[in-house]
mmCIF file of N, CA, C and O in Angstrom:
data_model
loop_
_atom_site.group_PDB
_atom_site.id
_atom_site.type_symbol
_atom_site.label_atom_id
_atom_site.label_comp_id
_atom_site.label_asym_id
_atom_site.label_seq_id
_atom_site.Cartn_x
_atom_site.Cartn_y
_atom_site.Cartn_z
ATOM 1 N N UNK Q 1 -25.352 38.778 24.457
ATOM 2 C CA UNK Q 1 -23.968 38.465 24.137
ATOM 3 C C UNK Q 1 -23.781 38.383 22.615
ATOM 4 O O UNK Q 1 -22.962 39.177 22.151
ATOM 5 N N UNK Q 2 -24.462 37.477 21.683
ATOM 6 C CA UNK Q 2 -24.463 37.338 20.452
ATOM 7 C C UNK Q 2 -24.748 38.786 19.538
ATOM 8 O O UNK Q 2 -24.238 38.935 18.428
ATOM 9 N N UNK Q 3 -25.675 39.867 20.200
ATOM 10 C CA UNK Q 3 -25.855 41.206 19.308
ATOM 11 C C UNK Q 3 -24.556 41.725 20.106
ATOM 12 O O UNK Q 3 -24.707 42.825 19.575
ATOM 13 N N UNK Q 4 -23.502 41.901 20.845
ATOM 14 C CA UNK Q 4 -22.574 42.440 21.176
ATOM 15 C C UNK Q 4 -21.484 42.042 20.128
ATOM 16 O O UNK Q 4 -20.806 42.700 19.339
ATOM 17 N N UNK Q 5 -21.559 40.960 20.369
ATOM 18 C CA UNK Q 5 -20.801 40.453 19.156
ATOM 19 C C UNK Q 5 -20.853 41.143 17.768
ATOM 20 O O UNK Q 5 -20.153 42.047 17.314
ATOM 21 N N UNK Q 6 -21.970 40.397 17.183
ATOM 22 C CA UNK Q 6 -22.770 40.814 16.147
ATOM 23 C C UNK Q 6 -22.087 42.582 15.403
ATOM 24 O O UNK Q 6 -21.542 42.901 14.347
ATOM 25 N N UNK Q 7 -22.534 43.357 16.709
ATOM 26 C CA UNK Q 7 -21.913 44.829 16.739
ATOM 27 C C UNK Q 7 -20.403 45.225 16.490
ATOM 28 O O UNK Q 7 -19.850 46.186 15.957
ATOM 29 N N UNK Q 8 -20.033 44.214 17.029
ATOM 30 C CA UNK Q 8 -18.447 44.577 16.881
ATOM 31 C C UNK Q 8 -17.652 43.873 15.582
ATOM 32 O O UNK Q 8 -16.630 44.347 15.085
ATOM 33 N N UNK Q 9 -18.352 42.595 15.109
ATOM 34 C CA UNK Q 9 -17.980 42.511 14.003
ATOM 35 C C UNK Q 9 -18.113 42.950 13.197
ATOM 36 O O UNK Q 9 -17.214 42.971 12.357
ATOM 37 N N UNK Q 10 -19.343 43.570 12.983
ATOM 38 C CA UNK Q 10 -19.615 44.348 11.537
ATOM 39 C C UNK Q 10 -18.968 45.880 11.966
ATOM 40 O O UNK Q 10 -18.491 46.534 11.039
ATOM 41 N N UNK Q 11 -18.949 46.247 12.828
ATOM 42 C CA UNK Q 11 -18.288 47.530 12.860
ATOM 43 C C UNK Q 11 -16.768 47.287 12.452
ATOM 44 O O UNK Q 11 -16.401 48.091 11.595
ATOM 45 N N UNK Q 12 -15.567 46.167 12.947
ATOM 46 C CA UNK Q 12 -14.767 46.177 12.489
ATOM 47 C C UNK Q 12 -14.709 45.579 11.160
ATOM 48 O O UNK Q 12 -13.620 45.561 10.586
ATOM 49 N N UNK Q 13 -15.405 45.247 10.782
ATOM 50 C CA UNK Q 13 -15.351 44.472 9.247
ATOM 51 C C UNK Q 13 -15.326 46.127 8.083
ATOM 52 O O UNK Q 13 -14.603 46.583 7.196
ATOM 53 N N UNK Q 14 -16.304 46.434 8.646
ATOM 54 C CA UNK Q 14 -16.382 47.955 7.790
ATOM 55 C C UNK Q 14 -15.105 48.732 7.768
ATOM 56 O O UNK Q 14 -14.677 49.031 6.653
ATOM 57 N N UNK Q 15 -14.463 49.088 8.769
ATOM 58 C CA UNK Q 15 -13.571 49.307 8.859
ATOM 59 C C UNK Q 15 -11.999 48.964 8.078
ATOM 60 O O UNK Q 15 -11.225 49.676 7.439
ATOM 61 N N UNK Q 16 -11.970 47.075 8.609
ATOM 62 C CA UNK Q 16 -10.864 46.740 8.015
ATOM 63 C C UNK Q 16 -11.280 46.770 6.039
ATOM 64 O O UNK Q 16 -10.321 46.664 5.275
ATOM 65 N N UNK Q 17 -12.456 46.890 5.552
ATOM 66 C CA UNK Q 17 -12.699 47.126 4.155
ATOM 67 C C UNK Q 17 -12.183 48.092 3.948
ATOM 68 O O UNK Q 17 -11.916 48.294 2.764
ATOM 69 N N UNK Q 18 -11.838 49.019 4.825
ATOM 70 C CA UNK Q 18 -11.205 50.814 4.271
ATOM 71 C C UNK Q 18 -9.379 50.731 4.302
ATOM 72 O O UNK Q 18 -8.768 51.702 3.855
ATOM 73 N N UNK Q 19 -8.612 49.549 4.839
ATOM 74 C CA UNK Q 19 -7.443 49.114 4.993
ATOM 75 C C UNK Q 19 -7.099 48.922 3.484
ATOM 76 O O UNK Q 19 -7.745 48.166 2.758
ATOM 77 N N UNK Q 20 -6.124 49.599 3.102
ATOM 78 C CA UNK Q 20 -4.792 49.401 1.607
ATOM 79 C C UNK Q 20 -4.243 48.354 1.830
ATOM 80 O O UNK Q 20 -3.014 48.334 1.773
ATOM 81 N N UNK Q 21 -5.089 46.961 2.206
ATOM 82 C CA UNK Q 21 -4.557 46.010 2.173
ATOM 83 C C UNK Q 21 -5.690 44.855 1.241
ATOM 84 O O UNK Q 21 -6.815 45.203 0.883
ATOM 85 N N UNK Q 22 -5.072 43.405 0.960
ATOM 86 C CA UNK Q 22 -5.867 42.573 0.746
ATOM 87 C C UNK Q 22 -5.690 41.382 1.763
ATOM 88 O O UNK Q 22 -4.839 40.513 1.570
ATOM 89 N N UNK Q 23 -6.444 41.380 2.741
ATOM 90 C CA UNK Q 23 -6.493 40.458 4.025
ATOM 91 C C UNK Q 23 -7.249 39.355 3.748
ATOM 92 O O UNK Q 23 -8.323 39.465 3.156
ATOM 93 N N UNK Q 24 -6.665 37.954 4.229
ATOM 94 C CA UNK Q 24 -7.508 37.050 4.563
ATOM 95 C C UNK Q 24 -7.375 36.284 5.962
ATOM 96 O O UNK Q 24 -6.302 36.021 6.504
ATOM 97 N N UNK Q 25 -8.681 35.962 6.469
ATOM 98 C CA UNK Q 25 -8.647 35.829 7.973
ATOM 99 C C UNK Q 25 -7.751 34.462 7.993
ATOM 100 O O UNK Q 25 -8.097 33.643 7.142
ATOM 101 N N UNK Q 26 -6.778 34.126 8.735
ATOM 102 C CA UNK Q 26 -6.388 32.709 8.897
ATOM 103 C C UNK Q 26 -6.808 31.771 10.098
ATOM 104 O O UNK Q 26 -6.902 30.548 10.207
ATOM 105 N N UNK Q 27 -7.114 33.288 11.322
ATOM 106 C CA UNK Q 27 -7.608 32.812 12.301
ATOM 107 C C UNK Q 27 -8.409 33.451 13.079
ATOM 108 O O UNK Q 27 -8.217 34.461 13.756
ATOM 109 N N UNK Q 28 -9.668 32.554 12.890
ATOM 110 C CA UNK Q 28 -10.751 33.514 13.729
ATOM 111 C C UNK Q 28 -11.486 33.045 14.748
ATOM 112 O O UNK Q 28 -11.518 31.857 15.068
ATOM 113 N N UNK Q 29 -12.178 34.055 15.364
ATOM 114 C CA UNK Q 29 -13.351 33.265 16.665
ATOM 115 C C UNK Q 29 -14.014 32.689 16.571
ATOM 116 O O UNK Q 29 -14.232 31.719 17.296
ATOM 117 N N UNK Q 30 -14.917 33.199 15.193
ATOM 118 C CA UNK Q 30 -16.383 33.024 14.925
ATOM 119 C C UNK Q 30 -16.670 31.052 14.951
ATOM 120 O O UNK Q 30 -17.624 30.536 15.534
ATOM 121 N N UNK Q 31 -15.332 30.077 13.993
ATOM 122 C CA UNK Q 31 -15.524 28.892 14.451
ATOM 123 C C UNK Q 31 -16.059 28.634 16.177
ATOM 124 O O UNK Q 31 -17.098 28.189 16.665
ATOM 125 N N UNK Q 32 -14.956 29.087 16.679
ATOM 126 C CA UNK Q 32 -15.145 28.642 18.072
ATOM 127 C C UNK Q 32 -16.081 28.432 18.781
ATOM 128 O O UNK Q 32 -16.295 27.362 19.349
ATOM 129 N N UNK Q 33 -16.860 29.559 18.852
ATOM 130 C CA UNK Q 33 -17.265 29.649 19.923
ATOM 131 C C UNK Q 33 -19.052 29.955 19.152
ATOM 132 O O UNK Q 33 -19.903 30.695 19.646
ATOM 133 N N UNK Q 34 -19.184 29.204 17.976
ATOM 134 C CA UNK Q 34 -20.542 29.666 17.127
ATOM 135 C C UNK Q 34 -21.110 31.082 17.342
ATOM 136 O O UNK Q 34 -22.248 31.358 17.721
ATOM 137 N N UNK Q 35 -20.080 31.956 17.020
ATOM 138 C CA UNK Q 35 -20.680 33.419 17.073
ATOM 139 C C UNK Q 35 -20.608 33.959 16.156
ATOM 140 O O UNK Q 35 -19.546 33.774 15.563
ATOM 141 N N UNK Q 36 -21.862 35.148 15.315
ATOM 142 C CA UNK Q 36 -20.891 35.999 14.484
ATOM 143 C C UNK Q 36 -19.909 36.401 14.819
ATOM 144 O O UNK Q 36 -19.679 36.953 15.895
ATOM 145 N N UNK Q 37 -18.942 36.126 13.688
ATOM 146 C CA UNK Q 37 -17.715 36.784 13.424
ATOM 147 C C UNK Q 37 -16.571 36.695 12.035
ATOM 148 O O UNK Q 37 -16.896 36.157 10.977
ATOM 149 N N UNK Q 38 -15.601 37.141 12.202
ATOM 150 C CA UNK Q 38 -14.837 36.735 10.800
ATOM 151 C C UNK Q 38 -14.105 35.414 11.191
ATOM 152 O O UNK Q 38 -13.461 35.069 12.182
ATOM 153 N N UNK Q 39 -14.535 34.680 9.765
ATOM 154 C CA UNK Q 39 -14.466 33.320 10.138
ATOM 155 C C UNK Q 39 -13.131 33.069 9.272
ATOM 156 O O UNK Q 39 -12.671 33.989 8.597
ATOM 157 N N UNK Q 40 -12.627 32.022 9.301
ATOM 158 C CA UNK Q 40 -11.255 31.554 8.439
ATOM 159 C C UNK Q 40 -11.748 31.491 7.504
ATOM 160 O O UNK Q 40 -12.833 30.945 7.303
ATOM 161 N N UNK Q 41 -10.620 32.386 6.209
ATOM 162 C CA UNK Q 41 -10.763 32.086 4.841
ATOM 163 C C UNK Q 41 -11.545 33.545 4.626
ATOM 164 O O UNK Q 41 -11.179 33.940 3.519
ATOM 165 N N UNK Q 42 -12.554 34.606 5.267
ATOM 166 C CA UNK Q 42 -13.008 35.381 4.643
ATOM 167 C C UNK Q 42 -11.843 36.170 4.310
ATOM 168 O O UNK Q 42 -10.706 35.825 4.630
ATOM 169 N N UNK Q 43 -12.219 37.634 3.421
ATOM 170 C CA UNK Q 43 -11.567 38.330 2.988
ATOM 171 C C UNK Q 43 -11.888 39.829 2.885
ATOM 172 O O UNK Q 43 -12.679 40.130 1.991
ATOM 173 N N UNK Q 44 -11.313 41.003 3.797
ATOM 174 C CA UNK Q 44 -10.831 42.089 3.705
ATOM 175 C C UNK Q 44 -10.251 42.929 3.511
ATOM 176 O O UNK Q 44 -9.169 42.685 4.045
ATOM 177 N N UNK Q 45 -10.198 44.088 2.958
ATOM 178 C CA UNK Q 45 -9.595 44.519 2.891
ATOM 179 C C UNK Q 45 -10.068 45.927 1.327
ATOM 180 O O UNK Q 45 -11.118 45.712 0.723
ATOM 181 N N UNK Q 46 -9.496 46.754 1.047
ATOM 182 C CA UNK Q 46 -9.710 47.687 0.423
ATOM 183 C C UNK Q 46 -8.951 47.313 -0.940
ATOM 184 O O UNK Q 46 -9.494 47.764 -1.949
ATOM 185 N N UNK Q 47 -7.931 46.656 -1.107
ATOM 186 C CA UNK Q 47 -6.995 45.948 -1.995
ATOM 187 C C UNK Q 47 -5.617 46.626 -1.870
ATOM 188 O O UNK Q 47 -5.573 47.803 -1.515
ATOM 189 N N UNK Q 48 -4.409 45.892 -2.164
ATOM 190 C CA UNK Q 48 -3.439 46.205 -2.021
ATOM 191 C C UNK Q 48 -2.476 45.038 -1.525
ATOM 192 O O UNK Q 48 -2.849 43.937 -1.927
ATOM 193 N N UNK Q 49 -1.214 45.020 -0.671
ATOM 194 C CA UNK Q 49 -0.457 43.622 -0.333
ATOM 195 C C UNK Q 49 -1.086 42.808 0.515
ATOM 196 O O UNK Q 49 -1.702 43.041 1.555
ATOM 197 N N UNK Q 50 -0.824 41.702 -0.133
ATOM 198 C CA UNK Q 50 -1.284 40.399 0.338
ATOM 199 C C UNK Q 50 -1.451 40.216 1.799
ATOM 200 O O UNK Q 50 -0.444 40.738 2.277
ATOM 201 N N UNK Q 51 -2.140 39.782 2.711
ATOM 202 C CA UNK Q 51 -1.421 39.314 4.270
ATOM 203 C C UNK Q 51 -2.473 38.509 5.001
ATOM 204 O O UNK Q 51 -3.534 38.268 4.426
ATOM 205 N N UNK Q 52 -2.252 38.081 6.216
ATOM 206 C CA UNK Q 52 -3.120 37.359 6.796
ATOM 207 C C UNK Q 52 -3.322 37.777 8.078
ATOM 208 O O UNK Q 52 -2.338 38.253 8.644
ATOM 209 N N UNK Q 53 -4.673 37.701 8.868
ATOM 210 C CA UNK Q 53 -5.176 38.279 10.104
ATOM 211 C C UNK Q 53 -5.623 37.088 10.893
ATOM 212 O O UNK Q 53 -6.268 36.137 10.450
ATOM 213 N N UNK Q 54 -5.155 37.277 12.243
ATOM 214 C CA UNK Q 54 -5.563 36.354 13.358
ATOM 215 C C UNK Q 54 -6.887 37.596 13.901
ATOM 216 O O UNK Q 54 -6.647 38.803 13.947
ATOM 217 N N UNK Q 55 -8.125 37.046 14.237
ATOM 218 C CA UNK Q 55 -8.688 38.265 14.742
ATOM 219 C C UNK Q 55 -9.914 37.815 15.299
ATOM 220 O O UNK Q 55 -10.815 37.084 14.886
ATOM 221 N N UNK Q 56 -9.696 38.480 16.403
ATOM 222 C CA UNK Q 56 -11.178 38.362 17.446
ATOM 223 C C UNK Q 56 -12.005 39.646 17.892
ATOM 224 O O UNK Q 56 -11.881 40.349 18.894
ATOM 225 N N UNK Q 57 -12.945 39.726 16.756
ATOM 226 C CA UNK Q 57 -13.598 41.035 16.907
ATOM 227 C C UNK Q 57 -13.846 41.821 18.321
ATOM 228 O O UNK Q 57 -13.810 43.032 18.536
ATOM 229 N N UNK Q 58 -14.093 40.799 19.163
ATOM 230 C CA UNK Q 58 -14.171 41.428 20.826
ATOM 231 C C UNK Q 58 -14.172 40.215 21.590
ATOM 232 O O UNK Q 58 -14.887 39.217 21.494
ATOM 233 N N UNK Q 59 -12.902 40.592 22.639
ATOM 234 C CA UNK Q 59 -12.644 39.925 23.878
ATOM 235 C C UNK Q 59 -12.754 40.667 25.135
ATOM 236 O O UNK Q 59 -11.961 41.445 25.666
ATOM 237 N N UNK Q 60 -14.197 40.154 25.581
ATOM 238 C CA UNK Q 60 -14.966 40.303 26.882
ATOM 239 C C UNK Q 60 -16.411 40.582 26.421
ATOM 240 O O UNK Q 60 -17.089 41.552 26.757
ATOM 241 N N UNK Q 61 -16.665 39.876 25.845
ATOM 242 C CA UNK Q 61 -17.901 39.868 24.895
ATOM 243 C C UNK Q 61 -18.949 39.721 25.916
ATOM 244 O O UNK Q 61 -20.079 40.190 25.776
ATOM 245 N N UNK Q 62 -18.400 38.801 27.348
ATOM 246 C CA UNK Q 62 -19.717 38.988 28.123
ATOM 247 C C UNK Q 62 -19.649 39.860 29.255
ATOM 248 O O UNK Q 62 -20.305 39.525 30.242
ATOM 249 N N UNK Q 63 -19.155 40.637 29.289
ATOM 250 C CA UNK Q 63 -18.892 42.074 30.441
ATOM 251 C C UNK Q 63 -18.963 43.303 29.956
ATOM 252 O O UNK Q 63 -18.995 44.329 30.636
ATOM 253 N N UNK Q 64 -19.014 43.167 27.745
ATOM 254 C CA UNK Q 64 -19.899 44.109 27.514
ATOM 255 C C UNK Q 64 -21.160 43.830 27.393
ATOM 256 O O UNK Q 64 -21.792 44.834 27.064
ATOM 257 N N UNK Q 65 -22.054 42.537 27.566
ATOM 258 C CA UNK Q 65 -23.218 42.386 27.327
ATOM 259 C C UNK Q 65 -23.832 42.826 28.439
ATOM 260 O O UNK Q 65 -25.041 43.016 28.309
ATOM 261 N N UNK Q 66 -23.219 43.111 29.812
ATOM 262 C CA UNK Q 66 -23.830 43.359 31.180
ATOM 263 C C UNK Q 66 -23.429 44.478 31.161
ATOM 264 O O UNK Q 66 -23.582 44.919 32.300
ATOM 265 N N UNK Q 67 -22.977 45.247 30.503
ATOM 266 C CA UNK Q 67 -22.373 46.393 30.480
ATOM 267 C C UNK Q 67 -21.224 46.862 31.383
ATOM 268 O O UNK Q 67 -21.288 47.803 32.174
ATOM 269 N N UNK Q 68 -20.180 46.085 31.155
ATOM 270 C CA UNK Q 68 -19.361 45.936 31.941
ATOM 271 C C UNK Q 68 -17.783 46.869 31.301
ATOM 272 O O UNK Q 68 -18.399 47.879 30.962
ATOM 273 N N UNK Q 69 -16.545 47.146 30.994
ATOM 274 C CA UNK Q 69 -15.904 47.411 30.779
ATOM 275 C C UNK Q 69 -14.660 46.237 30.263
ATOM 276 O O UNK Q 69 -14.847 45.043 30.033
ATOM 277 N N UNK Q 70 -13.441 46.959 30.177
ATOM 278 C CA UNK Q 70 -12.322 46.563 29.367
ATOM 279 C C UNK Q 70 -11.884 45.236 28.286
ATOM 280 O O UNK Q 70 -11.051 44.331 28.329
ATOM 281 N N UNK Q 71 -12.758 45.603 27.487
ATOM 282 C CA UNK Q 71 -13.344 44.715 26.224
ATOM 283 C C UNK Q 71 -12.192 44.678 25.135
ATOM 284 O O UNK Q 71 -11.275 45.275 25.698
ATOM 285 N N UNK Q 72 -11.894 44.427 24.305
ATOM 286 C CA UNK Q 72 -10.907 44.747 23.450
ATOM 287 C C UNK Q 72 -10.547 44.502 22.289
ATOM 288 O O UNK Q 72 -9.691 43.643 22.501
ATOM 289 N N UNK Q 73 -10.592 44.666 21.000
ATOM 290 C CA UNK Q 73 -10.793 43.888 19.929
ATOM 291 C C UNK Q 73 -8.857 43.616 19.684
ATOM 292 O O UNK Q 73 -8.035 44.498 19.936
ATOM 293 N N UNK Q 74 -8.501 42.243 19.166
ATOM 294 C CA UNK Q 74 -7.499 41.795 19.007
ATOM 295 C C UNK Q 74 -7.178 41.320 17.475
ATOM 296 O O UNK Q 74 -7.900 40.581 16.806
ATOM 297 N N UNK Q 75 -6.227 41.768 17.158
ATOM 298 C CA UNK Q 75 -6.075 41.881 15.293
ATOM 299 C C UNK Q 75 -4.356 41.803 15.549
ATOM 300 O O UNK Q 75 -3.537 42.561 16.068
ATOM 301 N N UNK Q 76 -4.297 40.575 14.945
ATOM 302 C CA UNK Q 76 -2.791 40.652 14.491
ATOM 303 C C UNK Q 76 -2.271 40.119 13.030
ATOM 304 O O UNK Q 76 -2.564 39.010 12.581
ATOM 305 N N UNK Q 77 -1.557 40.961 12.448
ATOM 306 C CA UNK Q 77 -1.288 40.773 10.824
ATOM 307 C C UNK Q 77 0.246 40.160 10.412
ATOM 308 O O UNK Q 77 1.351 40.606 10.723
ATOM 309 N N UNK Q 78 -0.081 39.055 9.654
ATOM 310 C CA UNK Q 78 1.473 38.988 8.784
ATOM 311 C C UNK Q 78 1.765 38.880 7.496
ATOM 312 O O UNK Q 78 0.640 39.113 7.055
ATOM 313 N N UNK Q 79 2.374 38.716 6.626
ATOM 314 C CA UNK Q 79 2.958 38.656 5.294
ATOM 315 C C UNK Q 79 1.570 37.346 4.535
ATOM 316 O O UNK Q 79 0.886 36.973 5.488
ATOM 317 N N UNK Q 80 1.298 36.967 3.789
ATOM 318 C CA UNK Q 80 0.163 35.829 3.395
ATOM 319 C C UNK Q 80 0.912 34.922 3.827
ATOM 320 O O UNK Q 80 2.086 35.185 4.086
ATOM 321 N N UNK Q 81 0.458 33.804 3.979
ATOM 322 C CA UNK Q 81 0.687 32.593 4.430
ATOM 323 C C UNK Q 81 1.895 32.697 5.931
ATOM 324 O O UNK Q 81 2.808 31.872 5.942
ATOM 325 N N UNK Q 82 1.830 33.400 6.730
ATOM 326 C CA UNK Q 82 2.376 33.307 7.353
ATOM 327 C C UNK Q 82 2.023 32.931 8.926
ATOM 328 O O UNK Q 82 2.733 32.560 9.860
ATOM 329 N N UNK Q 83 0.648 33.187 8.802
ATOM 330 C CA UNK Q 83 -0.477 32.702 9.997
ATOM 331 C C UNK Q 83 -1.443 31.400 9.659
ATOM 332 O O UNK Q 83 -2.318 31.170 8.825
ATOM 333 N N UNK Q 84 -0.952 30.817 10.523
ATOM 334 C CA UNK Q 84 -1.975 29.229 10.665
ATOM 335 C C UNK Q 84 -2.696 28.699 11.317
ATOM 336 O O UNK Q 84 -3.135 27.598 10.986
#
């Protein structure tokens, strides 16, 4: 479960680094649930307007660890300070 994780965060982390944005997480999994992940306060992004990300690198983290299906990574963005 934790290298599933693991996988999907750094794959989307790479990713959101290639975004014309300057992101900071406001709300993340990684507290929760002690997993890698993007935690509150990190920062992504490629540079560009300000904003903030709610984001859970992967939800069904344990039905892909059994190899299971419909997993889903969840990312939602707003203006800076607009997520709490």
């Amino acid at each position: 479960k934790l290298a599933a994780d693991r996988a999907a965060t750094d794959a989307l982390r790479r990713h959101l680094d290639r975004v014309p944005f300057a992101a900071r997480v406001a709300v993340g999994e990684g507290e929760k649930d002690g997993a890698p992940g993007l935690f509150v306060g990190d920062r992504v992004g490629a540079g560009g307007p300000d904003c903030d990300l709610a984001i859970d690198p992967i939800d069904g983290t344990t039905q892909t660890a059994v190899g299971g299906t419909d997993a889903l990574v969840a990312v939602a963005a707003g203006p800076a300070g607009s997520l709490f």
